[in-house]
mmCIF file of C-alpha atoms and ligand atoms in Angstrom:
data_model
loop_
_atom_site.group_PDB
_atom_site.id
_atom_site.type_symbol
_atom_site.label_atom_id
_atom_site.label_comp_id
_atom_site.label_asym_id
_atom_site.label_seq_id
_atom_site.Cartn_x
_atom_site.Cartn_y
_atom_site.Cartn_z
ATOM 1 C CA MET A 194 -16.016 34.220 -39.865
ATOM 2 C CA PRO A 195 -16.353 31.548 -42.833
ATOM 3 C CA GLY A 196 -14.883 28.021 -42.267
ATOM 4 C CA THR A 197 -13.922 28.608 -38.530
ATOM 5 C CA ASP A 198 -16.283 25.322 -37.345
ATOM 6 C CA ASP A 199 -14.845 23.157 -39.751
ATOM 7 C CA ALA A 200 -12.400 20.068 -39.798
ATOM 8 C CA ASN A 201 -10.101 21.389 -41.560
ATOM 9 C CA HIS A 202 -9.382 24.362 -38.377
ATOM 10 C CA LEU A 203 -10.186 22.096 -36.240
ATOM 11 C CA LEU A 204 -7.528 19.972 -36.875
ATOM 12 C CA ARG A 205 -5.160 23.047 -37.982
ATOM 13 C CA ARG A 206 -5.448 24.142 -34.665
ATOM 14 C CA LYS A 207 -4.292 21.116 -33.118
ATOM 15 C CA ILE A 208 -1.415 20.551 -35.783
ATOM 16 C CA MET A 209 -0.327 23.715 -33.936
ATOM 17 C CA GLY A 210 -0.547 22.366 -30.628
ATOM 18 C CA TYR A 211 2.618 22.886 -29.641
ATOM 19 C CA ILE A 212 2.604 26.602 -30.000
ATOM 20 C CA VAL A 213 0.124 26.993 -27.317
ATOM 21 C CA ALA A 214 2.197 25.117 -24.781
ATOM 22 C CA GLN A 215 5.273 27.156 -26.214
ATOM 23 C CA ALA A 216 4.061 30.788 -25.879
ATOM 24 C CA ILE A 217 2.734 29.458 -22.011
ATOM 25 C CA PHE A 218 6.456 28.470 -21.912
ATOM 26 C CA ALA A 219 8.198 31.627 -23.204
ATOM 27 C CA VAL A 220 5.751 34.228 -21.226
ATOM 28 C CA THR A 221 6.038 32.412 -18.381
ATOM 29 C CA GLU A 222 9.702 32.595 -18.599
ATOM 30 C CA LEU A 223 9.666 36.301 -18.189
ATOM 31 C CA ASP A 224 7.491 36.158 -15.823
ATOM 32 C CA VAL A 225 4.682 38.840 -17.525
ATOM 33 C CA ILE A 226 2.161 37.327 -15.035
ATOM 34 C CA GLU A 227 4.040 38.115 -12.066
ATOM 35 C CA HIS A 228 3.890 41.012 -13.880
ATOM 36 C CA LEU A 229 1.327 42.343 -14.488
ATOM 37 C CA GLY A 230 -0.476 40.762 -11.092
ATOM 38 C CA ASP A 231 -4.107 41.998 -10.573
ATOM 39 C CA ASP A 232 -3.735 45.094 -12.900
ATOM 40 C CA ALA A 233 -4.054 45.691 -16.509
ATOM 41 C CA VAL A 234 -1.624 46.900 -18.207
ATOM 42 C CA GLU A 235 -0.594 48.239 -21.347
ATOM 43 C CA VAL A 236 1.890 46.499 -23.768
ATOM 44 C CA GLY A 237 5.083 48.773 -23.853
ATOM 45 C CA GLU A 238 4.499 49.225 -20.027
ATOM 46 C CA LEU A 239 4.235 45.314 -19.259
ATOM 47 C CA ALA A 240 7.410 44.348 -22.642
ATOM 48 C CA HIS A 241 9.472 47.363 -20.503
ATOM 49 C CA ARG A 242 8.941 45.319 -16.930
ATOM 50 C CA ALA A 243 9.490 41.651 -18.269
ATOM 51 C CA GLY A 244 11.958 42.705 -20.419
ATOM 52 C CA ALA A 245 10.583 41.686 -23.339
ATOM 53 C CA ASP A 246 9.943 42.638 -27.153
ATOM 54 C CA ARG A 247 6.621 45.028 -27.566
ATOM 55 C CA ASP A 248 5.040 43.864 -30.904
ATOM 56 C CA ALA A 249 6.208 40.030 -29.784
ATOM 57 C CA LEU A 250 4.694 40.576 -26.229
ATOM 58 C CA GLN A 251 1.947 41.440 -27.756
ATOM 59 C CA ARG A 252 1.045 38.822 -30.254
ATOM 60 C CA PHE A 253 2.239 36.094 -28.090
ATOM 61 C CA LEU A 254 -0.690 38.016 -25.923
ATOM 62 C CA ARG A 255 -3.062 37.847 -28.907
ATOM 63 C CA VAL A 256 -2.350 34.170 -29.012
ATOM 64 C CA LEU A 257 -2.992 33.909 -25.304
ATOM 65 C CA VAL A 258 -6.103 35.329 -25.123
ATOM 66 C CA ALA A 259 -7.589 33.430 -27.726
ATOM 67 C CA GLU A 260 -6.633 30.372 -24.664
ATOM 68 C CA GLY A 261 -8.828 31.761 -21.965
ATOM 69 C CA LEU A 262 -5.124 32.564 -19.718
ATOM 70 C CA PHE A 263 -5.590 36.468 -20.805
ATOM 71 C CA GLU A 264 -7.683 39.413 -21.499
ATOM 72 C CA GLU A 265 -7.060 42.893 -23.394
ATOM 73 C CA PRO A 266 -9.471 45.017 -22.497
ATOM 74 C CA ALA A 267 -8.864 47.722 -24.242
ATOM 75 C CA PRO A 268 -6.617 47.534 -27.288
ATOM 76 C CA GLY A 269 -2.721 46.952 -25.928
ATOM 77 C CA VAL A 270 -3.451 46.386 -22.429
ATOM 78 C CA PHE A 271 -3.600 43.602 -21.192
ATOM 79 C CA ALA A 272 -4.904 41.476 -17.616
ATOM 80 C CA VAL A 273 -4.040 37.789 -16.327
ATOM 81 C CA THR A 274 -7.840 36.198 -16.238
ATOM 82 C CA SER A 275 -8.877 33.262 -13.293
ATOM 83 C CA LEU A 276 -7.104 30.655 -15.647
ATOM 84 C CA GLY A 277 -3.969 32.938 -16.556
ATOM 85 C CA ALA A 278 -4.154 33.552 -12.848
ATOM 86 C CA LEU A 279 -3.230 28.748 -11.397
ATOM 87 C CA LEU A 280 0.313 30.235 -13.055
ATOM 88 C CA ARG A 281 1.465 32.599 -10.639
ATOM 89 C CA ARG A 282 4.366 31.232 -8.244
ATOM 90 C CA ASP A 283 1.850 31.897 -5.108
ATOM 91 C CA ALA A 284 -1.407 30.650 -6.611
ATOM 92 C CA PRO A 285 -2.877 28.077 -4.617
ATOM 93 C CA GLY A 286 -2.096 24.115 -6.450
ATOM 94 C CA SER A 287 0.349 26.254 -9.244
ATOM 95 C CA LEU A 288 0.149 24.870 -12.419
ATOM 96 C CA ARG A 289 3.316 27.034 -12.909
ATOM 97 C CA HIS A 290 5.848 24.071 -11.905
ATOM 98 C CA LEU A 291 3.954 21.639 -14.939
ATOM 99 C CA THR A 292 4.922 24.859 -18.243
ATOM 100 C CA THR A 293 9.018 23.832 -16.359
ATOM 101 C CA LEU A 294 8.505 20.426 -15.890
ATOM 102 C CA MET A 295 6.899 20.074 -19.379
ATOM 103 C CA ALA A 296 9.868 22.739 -20.994
ATOM 104 C CA GLY A 297 12.880 22.625 -21.431
ATOM 105 C CA GLU A 298 14.608 18.891 -21.692
ATOM 106 C CA ALA A 299 11.009 17.455 -21.264
ATOM 107 C CA TYR A 300 9.947 18.896 -24.850
ATOM 108 C CA GLN A 301 13.058 18.722 -26.652
ATOM 109 C CA ALA A 302 12.770 15.072 -26.250
ATOM 110 C CA TRP A 303 9.417 14.976 -28.026
ATOM 111 C CA SER A 304 10.671 15.468 -31.243
ATOM 112 C CA MET A 305 11.693 12.330 -31.220
ATOM 113 C CA ALA A 306 8.373 10.730 -30.475
ATOM 114 C CA THR A 307 8.443 8.973 -33.633
ATOM 115 C CA HIS A 308 10.617 6.820 -32.049
ATOM 116 C CA SER A 309 9.078 6.043 -29.450
ATOM 117 C CA LEU A 310 6.141 4.857 -31.042
ATOM 118 C CA ARG A 311 8.088 2.710 -33.367
ATOM 119 C CA SER A 312 9.879 0.864 -30.767
ATOM 120 C CA GLY A 313 8.272 2.153 -27.939
ATOM 121 C CA GLN A 314 11.337 3.137 -25.976
ATOM 122 C CA PRO A 315 12.126 6.688 -24.475
ATOM 123 C CA ALA A 316 12.440 8.948 -27.103
ATOM 124 C CA PHE A 317 14.496 11.418 -24.189
ATOM 125 C CA ASP A 318 17.264 8.502 -24.560
ATOM 126 C CA VAL A 319 18.116 9.178 -28.308
ATOM 127 C CA VAL A 320 18.255 12.508 -27.554
ATOM 128 C CA PHE A 321 20.054 13.304 -24.852
ATOM 129 C CA GLY A 322 22.460 9.873 -25.436
ATOM 130 C CA LYS A 323 20.840 7.981 -22.070
ATOM 131 C CA PRO A 324 18.132 7.641 -19.501
ATOM 132 C CA MET A 325 16.874 10.606 -17.864
ATOM 133 C CA PHE A 326 17.953 9.774 -13.926
ATOM 134 C CA GLU A 327 21.293 9.046 -15.384
ATOM 135 C CA TRP A 328 21.608 13.010 -17.117
ATOM 136 C CA PHE A 329 19.991 14.302 -14.365
ATOM 137 C CA ASN A 330 23.088 12.709 -12.679
ATOM 138 C CA ASP A 331 25.282 14.617 -14.703
ATOM 139 C CA HIS A 332 23.293 17.823 -15.161
ATOM 140 C CA PRO A 333 23.097 18.941 -11.425
ATOM 141 C CA ALA A 334 20.927 22.545 -12.036
ATOM 142 C CA ALA A 335 18.368 20.671 -15.123
ATOM 143 C CA ALA A 336 17.723 18.062 -11.331
ATOM 144 C CA ALA A 337 17.725 21.150 -8.569
ATOM 145 C CA THR A 338 15.168 22.666 -11.469
ATOM 146 C CA PHE A 339 13.207 20.011 -12.126
ATOM 147 C CA ASP A 340 12.920 18.281 -8.388
ATOM 148 C CA THR A 341 11.962 22.004 -7.495
ATOM 149 C CA ALA A 342 9.042 21.128 -10.115
ATOM 150 C CA GLN A 343 8.377 18.555 -8.523
ATOM 151 C CA ALA A 344 8.114 19.452 -5.527
ATOM 152 C CA GLY A 345 5.975 22.330 -6.300
ATOM 153 C CA LEU A 346 3.537 20.139 -7.677
ATOM 154 C CA VAL A 347 3.010 17.874 -4.405
ATOM 155 C CA GLU A 348 0.922 19.833 -3.045
ATOM 156 C CA LEU A 349 -1.695 19.171 -5.754
ATOM 157 C CA ARG A 350 -1.395 15.755 -5.238
ATOM 158 C CA LEU A 351 -1.141 15.357 -1.496
ATOM 159 C CA LEU A 352 -4.718 15.458 -1.059
ATOM 160 C CA PRO A 353 -5.501 12.172 -0.629
ATOM 161 C CA LEU A 354 -2.625 11.199 1.129
ATOM 162 C CA LEU A 355 -2.886 13.248 3.915
ATOM 163 C CA GLU A 356 -7.110 13.334 4.634
ATOM 164 C CA ARG A 357 -5.813 9.280 5.068
ATOM 165 C CA ASP A 358 -6.065 7.686 9.087
ATOM 166 C CA TRP A 359 -2.240 7.807 10.397
ATOM 167 C CA SER A 360 -3.292 6.733 13.668
ATOM 168 C CA GLU A 361 -2.331 3.373 12.902
ATOM 169 C CA VAL A 362 1.337 4.185 11.341
ATOM 170 C CA GLY A 363 4.556 4.711 12.952
ATOM 171 C CA THR A 364 7.128 5.375 10.411
ATOM 172 C CA VAL A 365 7.086 5.951 6.936
ATOM 173 C CA VAL A 366 8.833 5.043 3.494
ATOM 174 C CA ASP A 367 8.811 7.753 0.934
ATOM 175 C CA VAL A 368 10.675 6.248 -1.704
ATOM 176 C CA GLY A 369 12.415 7.887 -4.426
ATOM 177 C CA GLY A 370 10.743 10.801 -2.356
ATOM 178 C CA GLY A 371 12.943 13.407 -4.422
ATOM 179 C CA ASN A 372 13.499 16.345 -1.970
ATOM 180 C CA GLY A 373 11.929 15.741 0.595
ATOM 181 C CA GLY A 374 7.849 18.092 0.034
ATOM 182 C CA LEU A 375 5.735 15.076 0.185
ATOM 183 C CA LEU A 376 7.566 13.891 3.360
ATOM 184 C CA ASN A 377 8.154 17.259 5.042
ATOM 185 C CA GLU A 378 3.813 17.800 4.325
ATOM 186 C CA LEU A 379 3.120 14.729 5.991
ATOM 187 C CA LEU A 380 5.557 14.690 9.041
ATOM 188 C CA ALA A 381 4.456 18.812 9.791
ATOM 189 C CA ARG A 382 1.127 17.300 9.147
ATOM 190 C CA HIS A 383 1.159 14.573 10.928
ATOM 191 C CA GLU A 384 3.281 14.538 14.081
ATOM 192 C CA HIS A 385 3.532 10.906 15.712
ATOM 193 C CA LEU A 386 4.484 10.006 12.630
ATOM 194 C CA ARG A 387 8.891 9.772 11.398
ATOM 195 C CA GLY A 388 10.245 9.322 8.122
ATOM 196 C CA VAL A 389 12.816 8.353 5.528
ATOM 197 C CA LEU A 390 12.270 9.367 3.285
ATOM 198 C CA PHE A 391 14.744 7.455 -0.019
ATOM 199 C CA ASP A 392 15.709 8.049 -2.828
ATOM 200 C CA GLN A 393 19.421 7.847 -4.824
ATOM 201 C CA PRO A 394 22.568 9.448 -3.158
ATOM 202 C CA GLN A 395 23.287 12.202 -4.674
ATOM 203 C CA VAL A 396 19.284 13.440 -4.289
ATOM 204 C CA VAL A 397 19.809 12.850 -1.237
ATOM 205 C CA GLU A 398 22.261 15.333 -0.945
ATOM 206 C CA GLU A 399 20.123 18.002 -2.021
ATOM 207 C CA THR A 400 17.231 16.684 -0.070
ATOM 208 C CA LYS A 401 19.060 17.524 3.843
ATOM 209 C CA LEU A 402 18.699 20.578 2.835
ATOM 210 C CA ALA A 403 15.364 20.949 1.816
ATOM 211 C CA LEU A 404 13.709 20.044 4.723
ATOM 212 C CA THR A 405 13.552 22.836 6.206
ATOM 213 C CA LYS A 406 11.511 22.346 10.217
ATOM 214 C CA GLU A 407 13.858 21.936 11.884
ATOM 215 C CA GLU A 408 11.675 19.819 13.876
ATOM 216 C CA THR A 409 10.490 17.945 11.426
ATOM 217 C CA ARG A 410 14.323 16.717 10.525
ATOM 218 C CA GLN A 411 14.733 15.630 13.270
ATOM 219 C CA ARG A 412 11.546 13.201 13.113
ATOM 220 C CA CYS A 413 13.397 11.930 9.436
ATOM 221 C CA GLU A 414 15.714 9.806 8.314
ATOM 222 C CA VAL A 415 17.370 10.718 4.280
ATOM 223 C CA VAL A 416 18.949 6.784 3.174
ATOM 224 C CA GLY A 417 20.136 6.872 -0.508
ATOM 225 C CA GLY A 418 20.589 3.873 -2.449
ATOM 226 C CA ASP A 419 18.675 1.945 -5.594
ATOM 227 C CA PHE A 420 15.006 1.166 -5.793
ATOM 228 C CA PHE A 421 16.612 -1.822 -7.367
ATOM 229 C CA SER A 422 18.598 -3.461 -5.291
ATOM 230 C CA GLY A 423 16.550 -2.629 -1.925
ATOM 231 C CA VAL A 424 14.773 -0.071 0.424
ATOM 232 C CA PRO A 425 15.243 0.422 3.910
ATOM 233 C CA SER A 426 13.128 -1.710 5.754
ATOM 234 C CA GLY A 427 11.053 -0.854 8.977
ATOM 235 C CA GLY A 428 8.264 1.014 7.858
ATOM 236 C CA ASP A 429 4.875 0.848 8.653
ATOM 237 C CA ALA A 430 3.459 2.770 5.493
ATOM 238 C CA TYR A 431 5.754 2.908 2.373
ATOM 239 C CA VAL A 432 5.302 5.897 -0.191
ATOM 240 C CA LEU A 433 5.687 5.687 -3.660
ATOM 241 C CA ALA A 434 4.501 9.074 -4.908
ATOM 242 C CA GLN A 435 4.542 9.271 -9.201
ATOM 243 C CA ILE A 436 6.886 7.122 -9.239
ATOM 244 C CA LEU A 437 5.642 3.577 -10.832
ATOM 245 C CA HIS A 438 5.122 5.391 -13.552
ATOM 246 C CA ASP A 439 8.302 6.154 -14.476
ATOM 247 C CA TRP A 440 9.067 2.886 -15.087
ATOM 248 C CA ASN A 441 7.549 -0.587 -17.863
ATOM 249 C CA ASP A 442 5.667 -3.002 -15.899
ATOM 250 C CA GLU A 443 8.925 -5.617 -15.425
ATOM 251 C CA GLN A 444 10.781 -2.361 -13.810
ATOM 252 C CA ALA A 445 7.580 -1.831 -11.966
ATOM 253 C CA ILE A 446 7.278 -5.062 -10.141
ATOM 254 C CA ALA A 447 11.077 -4.988 -9.238
ATOM 255 C CA ILE A 448 10.431 -2.122 -7.219
ATOM 256 C CA LEU A 449 7.605 -3.232 -5.856
ATOM 257 C CA ARG A 450 9.193 -6.742 -5.223
ATOM 258 C CA GLN A 451 11.830 -4.359 -3.336
ATOM 259 C CA CYS A 452 8.759 -2.757 -0.905
ATOM 260 C CA ASN A 453 7.058 -6.255 -0.614
ATOM 261 C CA GLN A 454 10.768 -7.941 1.025
ATOM 262 C CA ALA A 455 10.873 -4.557 2.886
ATOM 263 C CA MET A 456 7.726 -4.369 4.458
ATOM 264 C CA PRO A 457 6.218 -6.169 7.905
ATOM 265 C CA PRO A 458 3.181 -8.605 7.321
ATOM 266 C CA GLN A 459 1.097 -6.213 8.484
ATOM 267 C CA GLY A 460 2.384 -3.163 6.021
ATOM 268 C CA ARG A 461 0.819 -0.844 3.851
ATOM 269 C CA LEU A 462 2.170 0.016 0.706
ATOM 270 C CA LEU A 463 0.157 4.072 -0.707
ATOM 271 C CA ILE A 464 0.791 4.178 -4.390
ATOM 272 C CA LEU A 465 0.021 8.442 -5.270
ATOM 273 C CA GLU A 466 -0.447 7.945 -8.751
ATOM 274 C CA GLN A 467 -2.892 9.705 -12.094
ATOM 275 C CA VAL A 468 -5.274 6.420 -12.496
ATOM 276 C CA ILE A 469 -6.946 6.740 -16.290
ATOM 277 C CA PRO A 470 -10.344 6.334 -15.962
ATOM 278 C CA GLU A 471 -11.386 3.439 -17.973
ATOM 279 C CA ASP A 472 -13.670 4.846 -19.674
ATOM 280 C CA GLY A 473 -12.167 6.337 -22.784
ATOM 281 C CA GLU A 474 -13.309 10.327 -22.081
ATOM 282 C CA PRO A 475 -9.741 12.776 -22.578
ATOM 283 C CA HIS A 476 -8.078 12.926 -19.736
ATOM 284 C CA PRO A 477 -4.912 14.494 -18.640
ATOM 285 C CA ALA A 478 -3.537 11.193 -17.517
ATOM 286 C CA ARG A 479 -3.546 10.030 -21.102
ATOM 287 C CA LEU A 480 -1.348 13.152 -22.210
ATOM 288 C CA LEU A 481 0.206 11.786 -19.086
ATOM 289 C CA ASP A 482 0.688 7.883 -19.798
ATOM 290 C CA LEU A 483 3.230 9.469 -23.607
ATOM 291 C CA HIS A 484 4.570 12.068 -21.647
ATOM 292 C CA MET A 485 5.435 8.759 -19.751
ATOM 293 C CA LEU A 486 6.971 7.041 -22.576
ATOM 294 C CA VAL A 487 8.842 9.364 -24.079
ATOM 295 C CA LEU A 488 10.704 10.778 -21.586
ATOM 296 C CA LEU A 489 11.527 6.592 -19.531
ATOM 297 C CA GLY A 490 9.750 4.498 -21.134
ATOM 298 C CA GLY A 491 6.570 4.452 -18.767
ATOM 299 C CA ARG A 492 3.264 4.757 -18.333
ATOM 300 C CA GLU A 493 0.081 5.937 -16.582
ATOM 301 C CA ARG A 494 -1.797 2.841 -15.457
ATOM 302 C CA GLU A 495 -6.355 2.523 -15.580
ATOM 303 C CA GLU A 496 -7.367 0.638 -11.765
ATOM 304 C CA SER A 497 -7.105 -2.481 -13.386
ATOM 305 C CA ALA A 498 -3.489 -2.548 -14.589
ATOM 306 C CA TRP A 499 -3.014 -1.467 -11.314
ATOM 307 C CA ARG A 500 -4.800 -4.172 -9.478
ATOM 308 C CA ARG A 501 -2.054 -6.351 -11.463
ATOM 309 C CA LEU A 502 0.833 -4.996 -10.951
ATOM 310 C CA LEU A 503 0.099 -5.467 -7.767
ATOM 311 C CA THR A 504 -1.414 -9.039 -7.890
ATOM 312 C CA ALA A 505 2.026 -9.368 -9.943
ATOM 313 C CA ALA A 506 4.952 -8.687 -7.071
ATOM 314 C CA GLY A 507 2.971 -9.920 -4.187
ATOM 315 C CA PHE A 508 0.106 -7.914 -2.991
ATOM 316 C CA GLU A 509 -3.627 -7.761 -2.517
ATOM 317 C CA THR A 510 -4.966 -4.135 -3.303
ATOM 318 C CA LEU A 511 -7.140 -2.728 0.130
ATOM 319 C CA HIS A 512 -8.702 -0.147 -1.943
ATOM 320 C CA VAL A 513 -8.374 2.625 -4.854
ATOM 321 C CA SER A 514 -10.123 6.600 -3.920
ATOM 322 C CA HIS A 515 -9.948 9.167 -6.322
ATOM 323 C CA SER A 516 -9.544 12.699 -5.690
ATOM 324 C CA ALA A 517 -9.801 15.500 -8.717
ATOM 325 C CA ARG A 518 -5.676 15.726 -8.657
ATOM 326 C CA SER A 519 -4.336 11.839 -8.119
ATOM 327 C CA SER A 520 -5.846 9.085 -6.452
ATOM 328 C CA LEU A 521 -4.223 6.584 -4.077
ATOM 329 C CA ILE A 522 -4.133 3.183 -4.134
ATOM 330 C CA GLU A 523 -4.215 1.355 -1.143
ATOM 331 C CA ALA A 524 -2.963 -2.926 -1.082
ATOM 332 C CA ARG A 525 -0.631 -5.021 1.896
ATOM 333 C CA PRO A 526 1.182 -7.791 0.985
ATOM 334 C CA VAL A 527 -0.347 -11.112 0.907
ATOM 335 C CA ALA A 528 0.009 -12.962 3.142
ATOM 336 C CA GLY A 529 3.052 -16.307 2.560
HETATM 337 C C1 SAM B 886 9.415 11.910 -10.132
HETATM 338 S S1 SAM B 886 10.365 11.722 -9.250
HETATM 339 C C2 SAM B 886 8.910 11.264 -8.229
HETATM 340 C C3 SAM B 886 9.672 12.841 -7.029
HETATM 341 C C4 SAM B 886 8.834 13.015 -5.197
HETATM 342 N N1 SAM B 886 8.219 10.767 -5.338
HETATM 343 C C5 SAM B 886 7.019 13.402 -5.151
HETATM 344 O O1 SAM B 886 5.786 13.014 -5.701
HETATM 345 O O2 SAM B 886 7.320 14.677 -5.971
HETATM 346 C C6 SAM B 886 10.760 10.369 -9.310
HETATM 347 C C7 SAM B 886 12.056 10.740 -8.327
HETATM 348 O O3 SAM B 886 12.875 8.883 -8.531
HETATM 349 C C8 SAM B 886 13.781 8.938 -7.989
HETATM 350 N N2 SAM B 886 14.732 7.487 -8.555
HETATM 351 C C9 SAM B 886 14.694 7.714 -9.993
HETATM 352 N N3 SAM B 886 15.937 5.938 -9.637
HETATM 353 C C10 SAM B 886 15.180 6.049 -8.732
HETATM 354 C C11 SAM B 886 16.134 3.854 -8.050
HETATM 355 N N4 SAM B 886 17.116 4.134 -8.652
HETATM 356 N N5 SAM B 886 16.403 4.528 -6.549
HETATM 357 C C12 SAM B 886 15.710 5.238 -5.636
HETATM 358 N N6 SAM B 886 15.244 6.505 -6.481
HETATM 359 C C13 SAM B 886 15.067 6.513 -7.780
HETATM 360 C C14 SAM B 886 14.611 10.070 -8.195
HETATM 361 O O4 SAM B 886 15.451 10.970 -8.164
HETATM 362 C C15 SAM B 886 12.951 11.179 -7.684
HETATM 363 O O5 SAM B 886 13.872 11.751 -7.111
#
């Protein structure tokens, strides 16, 4: 086709990029991938199963065939590719939860991205009238969806934490532990560990229900509070998973200082985040960096920025290990 490779075509695709994302959100919301299963299904039948308009579904799917999520082995017959199958609810490391987190309120916040560009402040607050976590406090159903999606992504991020040597740790405090998914996994795999789950009071009320295994529940204390005012003391290790990227440097240092004050001199701080590679290459963490700005005024950080932040909060960085899905930064309080 003439002109497909030229700059005009390339740029038009980028400008219209949110159409692809929205098409993915929409077919995910109608469970199209679940309705297809492993079969190739005629679009009329698929539309019936998913409760979609036949013509619209065919047009949505053809956009996503071009994006590699579906294939059309015969005209009007569709099947899921291995890429699309990553959105299945039961796929190991399913990315379905990521679509939940990118759609809805998050997507609406992006409509005011220029505000973030001008001011360095979160667009979410302008669109919804208050900061995101405060807004969630007033909207429990949306908060529950957010918490469930966060917990669903835990599987992707957890590996560097699980692979760590926990033999020296008795009690682990999960600061901002959400609905307990991470601690659940950790305690289930390491039977000697005791856990303290710490989050906002209204979040931990829900969390008590999420600690599914009775045996795990017995080894886990659930504490409500505000990590800007203090965090539970007495832990050997303090986990901050996807917490500090929600906040700007000043706020992140304030949270880190609270952890520093709560932990013993030989304690360990374990930060699980996406670290932006310093090489300038495209990376999902770079996109997430802007997402954190638009939603929360937060940021993703390069390793050098993490080290600076930790130093400012009275920690010594011990090591940083990178895996495909997340990085684990380990630090200890500086003596004195
Ligand atoms: C992005 S979620 C991360 C949840 C979990 N650590 C994970 O990895 O899935 C951020 C968490 O910080 C909690 N949070 C926000 N502000 C807080 C505060 N002031 N004190 C305690 N927790 C807070 C939220 O309730 C939420 O559960």
